[in-house]
Amino acid sequence: MEEPVWTNNSCFPACGAETSRRFSAYVVTVIHNRSRGLLSPEDEDELASSTFFALWQSCRTVKAGSIRAWLGSVARNKTVDRLRRARMDMPLDEE
């Protein structure tokens, strides 16, 4: 049996504050572990907020039973993107 796909942000409880409270520690842990501690706590919090905002935007397509996996994937991808951007912005040391 296939899991239902919710069709409206207002009727999908996963977009609410309860989901944020339930999974926030998990999301921050994924971000911290993936960044290997290279990001500041403020950057980690910003990425976590961005991850939950992405969930809110994607409520219509996220299956109800796969929220944790979806959040982990998005958090990991956003962390990798942030680290890539940071690496590109670092000046080269001149010898």
Short mmCIF file of C-alpha atoms in Angstrom, two decimals:
data_model
loop_
_atom_site.label_atom_id
_atom_site.label_comp_id
_atom_site.label_asym_id
_atom_site.label_seq_id
_atom_site.Cartn_x
_atom_site.Cartn_y
_atom_site.Cartn_z
CA MET A 1 0.00 0.00 0.00
CA GLU A 2 1.35 3.38 -1.00
CA GLU A 3 1.68 6.18 1.56
CA PRO A 4 -0.56 9.19 0.96
CA VAL A 5 0.91 12.32 -0.55
CA TRP A 6 -0.54 15.38 1.12
CA THR A 7 -1.96 17.98 -1.21
CA ASN A 8 -2.21 21.10 0.92
CA ASN A 9 0.22 22.81 3.33
CA SER A 10 -2.56 23.58 5.80
CA CYS A 11 -3.64 19.95 6.18
CA PHE A 12 -0.15 18.46 6.41
CA PRO A 13 0.91 18.35 10.07
CA ALA A 14 4.55 17.68 9.13
CA CYS A 15 4.96 21.32 8.17
CA GLY A 16 4.15 22.56 11.65
CA ALA A 17 6.07 23.42 14.76
CA GLU A 18 5.71 19.90 16.18
CA THR A 19 7.82 18.46 13.37
CA SER A 20 10.39 21.17 13.89
CA ARG A 21 10.61 20.33 17.60
CA ARG A 22 10.68 16.61 16.95
CA PHE A 23 13.44 16.60 14.34
CA SER A 24 15.50 19.72 15.07
CA ALA A 25 18.17 17.88 17.08
CA TYR A 26 18.43 15.25 14.35
CA VAL A 27 18.81 17.86 11.59
CA VAL A 28 21.46 19.83 13.51
CA THR A 29 23.35 16.59 14.23
CA VAL A 30 23.35 15.66 10.53
CA ILE A 31 24.66 19.13 9.67
CA HIS A 32 27.32 19.08 12.38
CA ASN A 33 28.55 15.58 11.51
CA ARG A 34 28.65 16.29 7.78
CA SER A 35 30.53 19.56 8.26
CA ARG A 36 32.95 17.87 10.70
CA GLY A 37 32.66 20.88 12.98
CA LEU A 38 33.90 23.36 10.34
CA LEU A 39 30.75 25.47 10.53
CA SER A 40 29.90 27.79 13.38
CA PRO A 41 26.84 27.03 15.53
CA GLU A 42 25.12 30.00 13.89
CA ASP A 43 25.77 28.55 10.42
CA GLU A 44 24.45 25.18 11.57
CA ASP A 45 21.27 26.81 12.91
CA GLU A 46 20.84 28.73 9.65
CA LEU A 47 21.14 25.53 7.63
CA ALA A 48 18.66 23.79 9.93
CA SER A 49 16.17 26.64 9.45
CA SER A 50 16.70 26.46 5.72
CA THR A 51 16.05 22.71 5.81
CA PHE A 52 12.74 23.13 7.63
CA PHE A 53 11.75 25.93 5.27
CA ALA A 54 12.43 23.56 2.36
CA LEU A 55 10.14 21.02 4.04
CA TRP A 56 7.41 23.62 4.34
CA GLN A 57 7.81 24.47 0.64
CA SER A 58 7.76 20.79 -0.36
CA CYS A 59 4.88 19.60 1.82
CA ARG A 60 2.87 18.67 -1.23
CA THR A 61 5.39 16.09 -2.41
CA VAL A 62 6.91 14.63 0.77
CA LYS A 63 5.36 11.32 1.81
CA ALA A 64 4.15 11.28 5.40
CA GLY A 65 6.28 8.29 6.44
CA SER A 66 9.53 9.54 4.97
CA ILE A 67 9.92 12.92 6.64
CA ARG A 68 12.98 11.99 8.72
CA ALA A 69 14.85 10.58 5.73
CA TRP A 70 13.86 13.56 3.60
CA LEU A 71 15.07 16.01 6.25
CA GLY A 72 18.37 14.15 6.61
CA SER A 73 18.99 14.20 2.87
CA VAL A 74 18.16 17.87 2.51
CA ALA A 75 20.27 18.82 5.55
CA ARG A 76 23.22 16.83 4.20
CA ASN A 77 22.94 18.37 0.73
CA LYS A 78 22.61 21.91 2.06
CA THR A 79 25.69 21.37 4.27
CA VAL A 80 27.76 20.10 1.36
CA ASP A 81 26.66 23.08 -0.76
CA ARG A 82 27.61 25.52 2.02
CA LEU A 83 31.03 23.93 2.43
CA ARG A 84 31.65 24.08 -1.32
CA ARG A 85 30.73 27.76 -1.41
CA ALA A 86 32.97 28.46 1.58
CA ARG A 87 35.88 26.67 -0.07
CA MET A 88 35.42 28.71 -3.25
CA ASP A 89 35.40 31.96 -1.25
CA MET A 90 38.64 31.21 0.59
CA PRO A 91 41.62 33.18 -0.76
CA LEU A 92 44.64 31.20 -1.86
CA ASP A 93 47.71 31.57 0.32
CA GLU A 94 50.53 33.30 -1.47
CA GLU A 95 53.98 31.93 -0.91
#
